[in-house]
Coordinates of C-alpha atoms in Angstrom, one line a residue:
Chain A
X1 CA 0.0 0.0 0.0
X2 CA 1.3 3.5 -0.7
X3 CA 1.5 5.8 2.0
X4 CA -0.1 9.4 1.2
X5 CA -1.6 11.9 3.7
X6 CA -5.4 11.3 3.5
X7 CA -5.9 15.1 1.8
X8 CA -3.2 14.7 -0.7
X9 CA -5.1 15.8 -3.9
X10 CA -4.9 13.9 -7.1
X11 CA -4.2 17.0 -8.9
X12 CA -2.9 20.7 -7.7
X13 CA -3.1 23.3 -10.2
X14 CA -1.6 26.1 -8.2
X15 CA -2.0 29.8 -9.8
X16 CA -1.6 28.7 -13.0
X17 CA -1.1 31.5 -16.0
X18 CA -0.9 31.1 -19.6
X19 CA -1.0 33.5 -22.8
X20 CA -0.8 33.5 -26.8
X21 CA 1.2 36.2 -27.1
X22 CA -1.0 39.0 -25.5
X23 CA -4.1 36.5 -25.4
X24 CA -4.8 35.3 -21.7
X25 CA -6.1 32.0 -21.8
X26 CA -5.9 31.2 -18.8
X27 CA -5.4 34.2 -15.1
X28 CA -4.1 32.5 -12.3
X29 CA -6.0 29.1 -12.5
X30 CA -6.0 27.6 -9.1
X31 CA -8.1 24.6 -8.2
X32 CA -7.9 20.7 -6.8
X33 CA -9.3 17.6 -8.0
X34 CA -9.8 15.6 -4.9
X35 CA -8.8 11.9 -5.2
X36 CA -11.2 9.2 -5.8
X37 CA -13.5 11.8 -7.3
X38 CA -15.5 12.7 -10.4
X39 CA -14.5 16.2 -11.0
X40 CA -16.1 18.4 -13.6
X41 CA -14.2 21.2 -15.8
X42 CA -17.2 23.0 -17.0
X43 CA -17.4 25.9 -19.5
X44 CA -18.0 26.8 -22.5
X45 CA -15.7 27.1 -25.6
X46 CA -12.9 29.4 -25.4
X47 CA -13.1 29.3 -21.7
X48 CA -9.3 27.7 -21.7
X49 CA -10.4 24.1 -20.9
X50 CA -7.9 22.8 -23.7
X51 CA -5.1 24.8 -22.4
X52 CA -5.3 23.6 -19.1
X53 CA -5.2 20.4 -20.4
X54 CA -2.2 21.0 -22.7
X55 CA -0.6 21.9 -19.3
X56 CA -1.5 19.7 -17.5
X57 CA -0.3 16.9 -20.1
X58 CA 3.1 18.9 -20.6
X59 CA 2.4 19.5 -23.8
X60 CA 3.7 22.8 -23.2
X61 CA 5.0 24.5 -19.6
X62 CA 2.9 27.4 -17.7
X63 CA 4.1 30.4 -17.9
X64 CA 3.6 30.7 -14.2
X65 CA 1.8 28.6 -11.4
X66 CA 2.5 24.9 -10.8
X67 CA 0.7 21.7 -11.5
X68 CA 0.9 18.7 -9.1
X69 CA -0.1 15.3 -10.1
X70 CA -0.4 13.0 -6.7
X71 CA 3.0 14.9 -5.7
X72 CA 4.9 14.9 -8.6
X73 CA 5.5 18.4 -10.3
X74 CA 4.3 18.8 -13.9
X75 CA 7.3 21.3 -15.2
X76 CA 9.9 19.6 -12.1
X77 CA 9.1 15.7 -12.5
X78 CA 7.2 15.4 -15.8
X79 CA 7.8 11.2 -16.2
X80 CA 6.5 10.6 -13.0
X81 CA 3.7 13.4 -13.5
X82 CA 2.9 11.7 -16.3
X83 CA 3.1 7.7 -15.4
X84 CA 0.3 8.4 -12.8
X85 CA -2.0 10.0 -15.5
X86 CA -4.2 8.9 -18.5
X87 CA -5.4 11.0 -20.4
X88 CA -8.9 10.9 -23.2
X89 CA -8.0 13.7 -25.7
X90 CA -11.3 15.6 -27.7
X91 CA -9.5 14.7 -31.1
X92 CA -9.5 10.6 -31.9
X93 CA -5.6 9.4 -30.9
X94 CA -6.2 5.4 -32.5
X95 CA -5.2 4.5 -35.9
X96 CA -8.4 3.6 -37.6
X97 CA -6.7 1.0 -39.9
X98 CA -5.3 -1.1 -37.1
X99 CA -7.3 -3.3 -34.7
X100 CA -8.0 -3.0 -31.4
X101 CA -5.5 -5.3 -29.4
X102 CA -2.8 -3.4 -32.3
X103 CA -3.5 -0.3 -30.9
X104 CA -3.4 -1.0 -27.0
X105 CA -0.3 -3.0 -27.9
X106 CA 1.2 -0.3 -29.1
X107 CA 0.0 2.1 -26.2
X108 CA 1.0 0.1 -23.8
X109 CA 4.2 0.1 -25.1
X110 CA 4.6 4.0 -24.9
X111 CA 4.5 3.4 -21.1
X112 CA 6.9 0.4 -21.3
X113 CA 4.6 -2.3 -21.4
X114 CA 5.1 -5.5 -23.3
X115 CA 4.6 -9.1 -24.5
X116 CA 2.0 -10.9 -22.6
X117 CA 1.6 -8.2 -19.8
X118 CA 0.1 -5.9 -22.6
X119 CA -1.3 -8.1 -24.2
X120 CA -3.5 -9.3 -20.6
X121 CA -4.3 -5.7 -19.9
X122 CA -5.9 -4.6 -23.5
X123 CA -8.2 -8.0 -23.0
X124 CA -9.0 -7.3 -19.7
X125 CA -9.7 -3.7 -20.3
X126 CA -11.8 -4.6 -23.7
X127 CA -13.6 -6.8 -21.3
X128 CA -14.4 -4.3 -18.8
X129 CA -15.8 -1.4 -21.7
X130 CA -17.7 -4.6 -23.3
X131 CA -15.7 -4.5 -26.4
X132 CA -13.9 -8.2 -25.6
X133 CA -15.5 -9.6 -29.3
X134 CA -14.1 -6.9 -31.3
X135 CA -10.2 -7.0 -30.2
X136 CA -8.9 -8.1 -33.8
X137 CA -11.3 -5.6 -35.7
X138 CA -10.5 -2.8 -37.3
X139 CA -11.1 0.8 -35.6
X140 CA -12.5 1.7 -38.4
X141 CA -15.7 -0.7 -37.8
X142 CA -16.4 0.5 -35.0
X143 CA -19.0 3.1 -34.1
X144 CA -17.8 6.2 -32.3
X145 CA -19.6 5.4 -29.4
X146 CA -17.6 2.6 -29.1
X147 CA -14.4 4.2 -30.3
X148 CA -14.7 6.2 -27.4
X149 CA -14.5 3.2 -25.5
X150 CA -11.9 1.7 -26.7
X151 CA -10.0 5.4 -26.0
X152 CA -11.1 5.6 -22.4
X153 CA -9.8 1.1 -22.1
X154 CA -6.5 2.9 -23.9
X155 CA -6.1 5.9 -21.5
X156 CA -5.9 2.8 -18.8
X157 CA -3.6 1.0 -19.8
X158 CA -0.9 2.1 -17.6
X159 CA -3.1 1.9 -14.3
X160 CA -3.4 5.7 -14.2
X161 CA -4.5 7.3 -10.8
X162 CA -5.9 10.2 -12.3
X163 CA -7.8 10.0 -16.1
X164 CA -8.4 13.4 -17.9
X165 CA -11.2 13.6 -20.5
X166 CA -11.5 16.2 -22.9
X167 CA -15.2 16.5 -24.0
X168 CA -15.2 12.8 -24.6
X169 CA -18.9 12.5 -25.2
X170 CA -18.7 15.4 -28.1
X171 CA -20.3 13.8 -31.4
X172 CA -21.9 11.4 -29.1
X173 CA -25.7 10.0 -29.3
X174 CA -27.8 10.1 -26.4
X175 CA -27.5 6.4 -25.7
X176 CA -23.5 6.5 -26.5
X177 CA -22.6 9.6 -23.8
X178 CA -24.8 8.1 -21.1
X179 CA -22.9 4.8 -21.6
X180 CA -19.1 6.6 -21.7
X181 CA -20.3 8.8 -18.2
X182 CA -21.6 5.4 -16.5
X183 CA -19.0 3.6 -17.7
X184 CA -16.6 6.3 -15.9
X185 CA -18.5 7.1 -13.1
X186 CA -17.8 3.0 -12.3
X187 CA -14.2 3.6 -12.4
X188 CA -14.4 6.0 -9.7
X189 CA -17.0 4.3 -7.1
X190 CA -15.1 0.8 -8.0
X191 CA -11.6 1.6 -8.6
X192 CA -10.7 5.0 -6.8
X193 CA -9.5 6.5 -9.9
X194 CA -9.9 10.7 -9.8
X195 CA -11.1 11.8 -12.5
X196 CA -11.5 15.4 -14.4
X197 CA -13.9 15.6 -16.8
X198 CA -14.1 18.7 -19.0
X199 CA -17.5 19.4 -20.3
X200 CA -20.3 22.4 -21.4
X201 CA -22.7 20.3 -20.7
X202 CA -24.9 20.8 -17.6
X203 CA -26.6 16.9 -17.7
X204 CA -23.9 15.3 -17.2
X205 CA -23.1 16.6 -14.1
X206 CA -24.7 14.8 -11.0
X207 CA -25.3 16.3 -7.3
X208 CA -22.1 14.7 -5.7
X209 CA -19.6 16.0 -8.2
X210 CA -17.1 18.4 -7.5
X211 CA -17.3 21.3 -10.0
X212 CA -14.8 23.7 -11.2
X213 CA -16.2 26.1 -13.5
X214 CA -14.1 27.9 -15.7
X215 CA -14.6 31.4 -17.9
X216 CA -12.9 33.7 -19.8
X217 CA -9.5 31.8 -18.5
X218 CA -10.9 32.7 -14.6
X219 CA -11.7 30.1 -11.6
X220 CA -15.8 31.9 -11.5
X221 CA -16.5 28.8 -8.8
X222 CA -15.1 25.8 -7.4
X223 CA -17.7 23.4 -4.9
X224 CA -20.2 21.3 -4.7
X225 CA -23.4 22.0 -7.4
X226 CA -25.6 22.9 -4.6
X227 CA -22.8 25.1 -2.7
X228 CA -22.1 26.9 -6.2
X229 CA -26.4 27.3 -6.7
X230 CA -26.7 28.6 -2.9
X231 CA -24.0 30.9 -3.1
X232 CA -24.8 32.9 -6.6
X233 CA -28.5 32.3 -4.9
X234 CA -29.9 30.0 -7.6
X235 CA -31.7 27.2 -7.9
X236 CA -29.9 25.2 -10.5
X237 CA -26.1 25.3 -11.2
X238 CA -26.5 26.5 -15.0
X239 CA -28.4 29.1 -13.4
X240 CA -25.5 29.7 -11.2
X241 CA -22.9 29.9 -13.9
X242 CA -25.1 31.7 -16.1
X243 CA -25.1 34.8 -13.2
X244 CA -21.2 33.8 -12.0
X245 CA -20.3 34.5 -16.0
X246 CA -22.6 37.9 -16.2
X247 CA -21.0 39.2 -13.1
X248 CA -17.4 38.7 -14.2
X249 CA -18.7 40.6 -17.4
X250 CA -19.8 43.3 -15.4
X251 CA -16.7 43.4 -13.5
X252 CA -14.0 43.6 -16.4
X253 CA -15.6 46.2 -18.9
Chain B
X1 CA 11.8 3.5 -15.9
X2 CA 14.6 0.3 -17.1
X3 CA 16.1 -0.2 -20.0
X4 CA 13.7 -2.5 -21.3
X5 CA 10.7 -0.2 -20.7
X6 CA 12.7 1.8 -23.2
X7 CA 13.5 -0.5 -25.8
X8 CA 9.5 -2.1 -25.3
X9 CA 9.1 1.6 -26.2
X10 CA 10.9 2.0 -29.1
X11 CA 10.3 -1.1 -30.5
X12 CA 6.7 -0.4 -30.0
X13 CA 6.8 2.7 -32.1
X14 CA 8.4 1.2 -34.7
X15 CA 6.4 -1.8 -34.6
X16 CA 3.2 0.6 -35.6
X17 CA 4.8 3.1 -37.8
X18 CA 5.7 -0.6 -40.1
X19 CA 1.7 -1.8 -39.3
X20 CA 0.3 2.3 -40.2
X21 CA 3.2 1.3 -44.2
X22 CA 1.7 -1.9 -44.5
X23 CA -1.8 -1.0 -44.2
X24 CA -1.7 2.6 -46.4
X25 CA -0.9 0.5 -49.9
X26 CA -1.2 3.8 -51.9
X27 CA 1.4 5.0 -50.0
X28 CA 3.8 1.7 -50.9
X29 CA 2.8 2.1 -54.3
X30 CA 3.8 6.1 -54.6
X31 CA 6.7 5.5 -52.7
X32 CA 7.4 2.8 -55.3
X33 CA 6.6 4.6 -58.3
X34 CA 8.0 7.8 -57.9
X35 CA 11.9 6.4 -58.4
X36 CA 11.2 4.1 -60.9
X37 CA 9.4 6.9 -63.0
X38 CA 12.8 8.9 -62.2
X39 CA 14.7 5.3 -63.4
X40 CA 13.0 4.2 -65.9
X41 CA 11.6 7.4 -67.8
X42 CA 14.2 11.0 -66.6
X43 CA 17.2 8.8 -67.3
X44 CA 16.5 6.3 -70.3
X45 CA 15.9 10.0 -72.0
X46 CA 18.6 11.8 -70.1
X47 CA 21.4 9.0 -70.5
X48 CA 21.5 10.5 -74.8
X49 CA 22.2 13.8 -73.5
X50 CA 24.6 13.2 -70.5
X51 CA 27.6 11.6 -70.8
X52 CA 28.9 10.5 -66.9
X53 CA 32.4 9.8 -66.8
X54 CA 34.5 8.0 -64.7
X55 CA 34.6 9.4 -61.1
X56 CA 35.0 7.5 -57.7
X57 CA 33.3 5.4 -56.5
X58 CA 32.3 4.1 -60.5
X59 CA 35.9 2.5 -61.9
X60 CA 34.1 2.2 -65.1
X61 CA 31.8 4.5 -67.5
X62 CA 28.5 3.7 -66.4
X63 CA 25.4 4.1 -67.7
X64 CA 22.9 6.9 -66.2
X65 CA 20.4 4.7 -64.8
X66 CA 23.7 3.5 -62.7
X67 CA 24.7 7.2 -61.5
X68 CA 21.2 8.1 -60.5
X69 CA 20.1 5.6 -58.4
X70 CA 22.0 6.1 -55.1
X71 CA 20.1 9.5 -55.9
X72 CA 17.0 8.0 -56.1
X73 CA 17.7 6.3 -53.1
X74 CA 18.1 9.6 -50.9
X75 CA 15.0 11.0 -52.2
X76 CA 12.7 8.0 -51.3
X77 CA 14.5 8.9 -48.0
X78 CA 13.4 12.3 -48.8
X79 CA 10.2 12.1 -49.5
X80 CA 9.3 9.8 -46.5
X81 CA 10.9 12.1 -44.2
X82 CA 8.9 14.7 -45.3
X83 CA 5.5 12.4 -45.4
X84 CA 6.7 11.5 -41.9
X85 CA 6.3 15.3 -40.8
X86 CA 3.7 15.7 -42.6
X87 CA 1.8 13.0 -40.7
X88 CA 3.2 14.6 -37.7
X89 CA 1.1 17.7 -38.4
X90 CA -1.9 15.5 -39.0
X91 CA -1.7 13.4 -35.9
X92 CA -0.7 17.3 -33.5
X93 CA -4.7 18.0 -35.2
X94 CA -5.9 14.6 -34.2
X95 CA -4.6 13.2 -30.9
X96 CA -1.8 10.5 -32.6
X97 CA 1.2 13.3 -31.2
X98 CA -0.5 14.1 -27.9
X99 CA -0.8 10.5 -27.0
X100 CA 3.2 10.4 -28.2
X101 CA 4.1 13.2 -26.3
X102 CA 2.3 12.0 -23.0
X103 CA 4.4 9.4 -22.5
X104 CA 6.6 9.2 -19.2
X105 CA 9.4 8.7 -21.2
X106 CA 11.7 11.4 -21.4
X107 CA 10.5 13.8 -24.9
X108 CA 14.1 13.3 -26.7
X109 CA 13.9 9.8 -26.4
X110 CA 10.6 9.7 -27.9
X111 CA 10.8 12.1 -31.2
X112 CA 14.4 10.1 -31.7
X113 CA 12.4 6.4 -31.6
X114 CA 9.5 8.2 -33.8
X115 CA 12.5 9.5 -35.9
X116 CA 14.1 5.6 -36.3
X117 CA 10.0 4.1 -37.2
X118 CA 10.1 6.3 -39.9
X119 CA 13.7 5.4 -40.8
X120 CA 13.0 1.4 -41.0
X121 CA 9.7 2.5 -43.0
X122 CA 12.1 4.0 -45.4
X123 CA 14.8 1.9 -46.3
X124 CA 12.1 -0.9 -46.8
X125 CA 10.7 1.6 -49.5
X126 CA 14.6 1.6 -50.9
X127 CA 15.3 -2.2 -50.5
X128 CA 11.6 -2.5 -52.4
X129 CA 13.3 -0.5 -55.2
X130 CA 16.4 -1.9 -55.6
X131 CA 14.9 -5.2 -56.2
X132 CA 13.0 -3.4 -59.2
X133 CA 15.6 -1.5 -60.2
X134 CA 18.1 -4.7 -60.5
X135 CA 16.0 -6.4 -63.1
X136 CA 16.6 -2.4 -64.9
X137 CA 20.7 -3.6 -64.8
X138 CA 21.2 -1.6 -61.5
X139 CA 22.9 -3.7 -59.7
X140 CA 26.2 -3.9 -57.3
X141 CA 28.1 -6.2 -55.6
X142 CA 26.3 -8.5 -52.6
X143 CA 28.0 -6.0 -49.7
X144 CA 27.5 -3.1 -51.1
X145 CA 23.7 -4.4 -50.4
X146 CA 24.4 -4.5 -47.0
X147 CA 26.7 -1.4 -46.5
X148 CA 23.6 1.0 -47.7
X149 CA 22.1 -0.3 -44.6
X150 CA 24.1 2.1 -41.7
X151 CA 24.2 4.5 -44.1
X152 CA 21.0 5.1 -45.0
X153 CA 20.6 4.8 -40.9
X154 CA 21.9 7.4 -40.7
X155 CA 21.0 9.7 -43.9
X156 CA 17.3 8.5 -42.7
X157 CA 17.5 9.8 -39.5
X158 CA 19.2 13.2 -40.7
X159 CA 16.1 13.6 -43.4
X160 CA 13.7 12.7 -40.7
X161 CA 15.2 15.3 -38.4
X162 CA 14.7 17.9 -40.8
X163 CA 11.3 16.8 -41.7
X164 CA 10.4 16.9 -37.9
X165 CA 11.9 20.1 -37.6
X166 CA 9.9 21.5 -40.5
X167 CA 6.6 20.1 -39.1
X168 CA 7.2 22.3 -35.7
X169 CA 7.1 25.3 -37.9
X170 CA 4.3 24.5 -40.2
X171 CA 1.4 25.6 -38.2
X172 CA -1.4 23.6 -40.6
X173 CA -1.6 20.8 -42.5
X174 CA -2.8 23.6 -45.6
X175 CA 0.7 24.9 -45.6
X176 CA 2.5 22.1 -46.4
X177 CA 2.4 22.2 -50.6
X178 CA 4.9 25.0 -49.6
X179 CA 7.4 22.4 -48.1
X180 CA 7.3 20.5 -51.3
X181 CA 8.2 23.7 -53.3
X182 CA 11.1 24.8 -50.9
X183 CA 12.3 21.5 -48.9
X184 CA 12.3 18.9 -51.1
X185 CA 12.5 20.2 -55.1
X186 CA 15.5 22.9 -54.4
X187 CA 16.9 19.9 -52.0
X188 CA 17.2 17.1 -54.7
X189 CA 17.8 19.4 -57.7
X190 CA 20.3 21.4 -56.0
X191 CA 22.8 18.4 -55.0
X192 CA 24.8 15.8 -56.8
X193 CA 21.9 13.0 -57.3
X194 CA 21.0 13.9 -60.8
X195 CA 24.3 15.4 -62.1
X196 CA 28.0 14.8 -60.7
X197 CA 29.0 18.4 -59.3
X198 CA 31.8 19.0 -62.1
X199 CA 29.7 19.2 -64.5
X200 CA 27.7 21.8 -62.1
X201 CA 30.9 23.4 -61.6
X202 CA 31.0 23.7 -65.5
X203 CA 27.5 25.6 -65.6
X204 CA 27.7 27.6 -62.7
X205 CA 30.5 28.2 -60.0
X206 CA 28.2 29.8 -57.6
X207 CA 25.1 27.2 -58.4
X208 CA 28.4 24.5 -57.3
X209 CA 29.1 25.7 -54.4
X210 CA 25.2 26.0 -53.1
X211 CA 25.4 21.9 -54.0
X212 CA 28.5 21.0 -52.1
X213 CA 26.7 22.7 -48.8
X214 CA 23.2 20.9 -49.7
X215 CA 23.5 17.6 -47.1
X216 CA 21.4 16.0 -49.4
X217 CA 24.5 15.9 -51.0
X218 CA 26.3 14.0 -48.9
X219 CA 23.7 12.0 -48.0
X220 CA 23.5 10.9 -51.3
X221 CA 27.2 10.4 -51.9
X222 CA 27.5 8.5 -48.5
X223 CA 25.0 5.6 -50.0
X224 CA 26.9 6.2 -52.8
X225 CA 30.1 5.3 -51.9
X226 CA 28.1 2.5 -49.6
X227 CA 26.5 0.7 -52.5
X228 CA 30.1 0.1 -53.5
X229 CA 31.4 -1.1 -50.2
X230 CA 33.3 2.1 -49.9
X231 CA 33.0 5.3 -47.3
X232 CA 33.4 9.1 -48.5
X233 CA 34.5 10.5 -45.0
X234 CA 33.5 13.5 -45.7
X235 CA 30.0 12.6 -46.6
X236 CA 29.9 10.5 -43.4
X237 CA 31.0 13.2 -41.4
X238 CA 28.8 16.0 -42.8
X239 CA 25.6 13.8 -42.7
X240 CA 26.7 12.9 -38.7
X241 CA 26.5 16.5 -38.2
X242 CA 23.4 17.6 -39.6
X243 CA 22.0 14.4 -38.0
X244 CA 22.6 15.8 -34.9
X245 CA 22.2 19.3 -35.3
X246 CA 18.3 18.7 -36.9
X247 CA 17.3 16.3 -34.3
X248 CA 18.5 18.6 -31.4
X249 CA 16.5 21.7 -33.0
X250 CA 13.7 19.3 -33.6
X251 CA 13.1 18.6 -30.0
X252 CA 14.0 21.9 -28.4
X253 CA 11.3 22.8 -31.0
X254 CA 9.3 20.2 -29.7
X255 CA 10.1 21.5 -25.8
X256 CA 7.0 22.1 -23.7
X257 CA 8.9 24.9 -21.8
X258 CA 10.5 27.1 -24.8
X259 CA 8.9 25.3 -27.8
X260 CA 7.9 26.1 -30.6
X261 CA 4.4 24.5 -30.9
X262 CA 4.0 25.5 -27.6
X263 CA 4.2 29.2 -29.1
X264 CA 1.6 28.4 -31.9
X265 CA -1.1 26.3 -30.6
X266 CA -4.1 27.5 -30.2
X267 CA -7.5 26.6 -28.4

């Protein structure tokens, strides 16, 4: 067992700052994703959700702030940052003409898994997103419901502790995005995975759910949905955000 | 992480950059076709108007289709260096790059092993075309066969690193018929693949001198010399160089902290 202090957050982003040349896309971003919980990104296009998590993957460094993933430091310990974290990007990362278990092999080996280990992992994973029959078809077949899927079995391959999804129910049917939320909602009640899950979508959000809503680059609220309501004295949170975003409006001309 | 994390790694990315050849047959084909046009078309004409003399590593007057292919060679090298960049771009707009990059293995290690997949990919292509191009009456001894092999290594790797380096600056995938016009046309016209530089020294002094700094150049007079089980030093030497000089601007270009994607992403 690993020994942690019990309030040890899954992830720290810690005044976090980032511009496009004079663009801010993100003001001194500071907010925790407890562990063993679902925590939701929410905001609306251009609110900086992607940068974040191009940070937050190292794709590229903050320009000021740190980012802690269960103690390691982002910019100061990226390999072990990054070992502890999976990650569902927005845009599709599988090659659509190779199969399944071709795929996960080859994921698995971009964390230094191989032979039969990877090859145990993908089936058990396939097994456990319902997706066991298809392991030698093509991606391609597949629908993108179940694409997703197979990108959330990918993302845990390497036994991540914390799994970042980037709008992974965009494009989705009804039936499909209920399916990917359940399906990672299970990971967190079973497996104690954290889990940040960046969205604009108010319905898939659920009362226990730790929100961090994000506009204009700016923390506008961080809590519970019916802390956030209470406090901007709504009744539902997308009422809340609606008056948190309209009063940061009135505040920066 | 071990050593043989890394090399499960490595051989991993490789392993899928030789599944992604095998399963885009166009792209065989083009790769395929695009030399043996050069072979059997540019120099059945060309051989009437040029005469190549004797120069080392040839001991005898050779025909043109001879003198051209290490050429050819090079530019399949070329031209899958490029397409390797090129796909690079793609995969930054999809998530192929991001998954890449978000790997716990240190960022050098990965561009370099993404660098060597596209390397293997691309002296298949050339092995593919030399088997063609022997029935065509080029041909050379058995070792020279397997003396291309480090060389193009490392003439592989030293395209690639270019063509990695390029795809940090191009910004979208829209941009890129503009590598074609100043990457890889002034590249292989502008070197000694097609003509041997004294007879570029004849036409133009200044035009000579622009083609003994071109490292395409020396890549192609390192497989060259290699298809004849010989080394030109100063090809070797050259090509080492730029090897190392693209592939460590590639991956500072590639560096989250003062990269350049980092400067031009958007979103």
């Amino acid at each position: 067992m690993v020994t942690e202090p019990v309030l040890q957050p899954a992830l720290n982003v810690d005044a976090v700052s980032y511009a496009y040349g004079k663009v801010r896309a993100l003001d001194q971003v500071s907010f925790a994703v407890p562990p063993a919980r679902f925590a939701v990104l929410l905001g609306l296009n251009g609110a900086g959700k992607s940068t974040l998590f191009s940070l937050i993957t190292h794709l590229y460094a903050a320009q000021g702030g740190s980012i802690t993933i269960h103690g390691a430091e982002v910019a100061k310990a990226p390999g072990r940052a990054l070992a502890q974290l999976g990650v569902v990007f927005q845009s599709r990362a599988l090659d659509v003409d190779l199969t399944l278990r071709q795929n996960l092999i080859y994921h698995a080996a971009l964390h230094g898994i191989g032979g039969k280990e990877a090859e145990t992992r993908a089936c058990s994973l396939l097994i456990r997103v319902g997706l066991e029959a298809q392991i030698d078809a093509r991606v391609a077949t597949l629908s993108g419901g179940q694409v997703r899927r197979v990108e959330i079995a990918r993302s845990l391959l390497h036994r991540p502790r914390l799994l970042l999804l980037d709008e992974p129910t965009v494009g989705l049917d009804v039936k499909a995005r209920a399916d990917i939320l359940a399906h990672v909602r299970v990971l967190v009640a079973e497996e104690g995975v954290s889990v940040l899950w960046a969205t604009h979508l108010f319905d898939e959000i659920s009362a226990d759910d730790h929100i961090i809503a994000l506009h204009r680059g700016r923390v506008v609220a961080d809590g519970a949905p019916n802390a956030i309501a209470a406090r901007f004295g709504a009744t539902t949170l997308q009422e809340a955000f609606v008056r948190a975003t309209r009063e940061m409006a009135e505040a920066t001309p | 992480m071990s050593t043989g994390a890394y090399w499960i790694c490595l051989k991993g990315i490789v392993w899928r950059e030789a599944l992604r050849f095998v399963h885009q047959r166009e792209r065989f084909i083009s790769a395929l076709v695009r030399p043996l046009l050069w072979l059997f078309v540019f120099a059945a004409g060309f051989r009437q108007v040029l005469g190549v003399s004797i120069i080392p590593p040839y001991e005898t007057y050779i025909p043109y289709e001879v003198y051209i292919a290490p050429g050819l060679m090079a530019m399949i090298q070329l031209f899958n260096g490029m397409q390797s960049s090129l796909t690079m771009v793609y995969d930054r707009e999809t998530g192929g790059m991001r998954t890449l990059l978000v790997s716990p293995f240190p960022r050098g290690f990965l561009l370099s092993a993404k660098l060597m997949a596209g390397t293997f990919v691309s002296i298949l292509q050339v092995y593919a075309f030399l088997v063609v191009a022997w029935f065509w009456e080029v041909e050379a001894p058995w070792y020279g066969y397997l003396a291309i092999l480090p060389a193009m290594l490392l003439t592989g790797m030293m395209l690639g690193a270019l063509g990695m380096l390029i795809s940090s600056l191009v910004k979208r995938l829209e941009n890129f018929a503009g590598v074609m016009n100043f990457v890889i046309f002034p590249m292989f016209f502008a070197s000694s693949a097609l003509y041997p530089l004294w007879k570029m020294r004849e036409a133009s002094p200044l035009l000579y001198q622009i083609c003994a700094l071109n490292p395409f150049t020396h890549a192609t007079e390192l497989i060259r010399f290699a298809f004849y089980g010989k080394l030109d030093l100063l090809a070797l030497g050259v090509v080492a160089g730029c090897t190392l000089l693209f592939l460590a601007a590639a991956i500072l270009a590639y560096d989250p902290a003062r990269g350049l994607i980092a400067r031009r992403a958007g979103g």
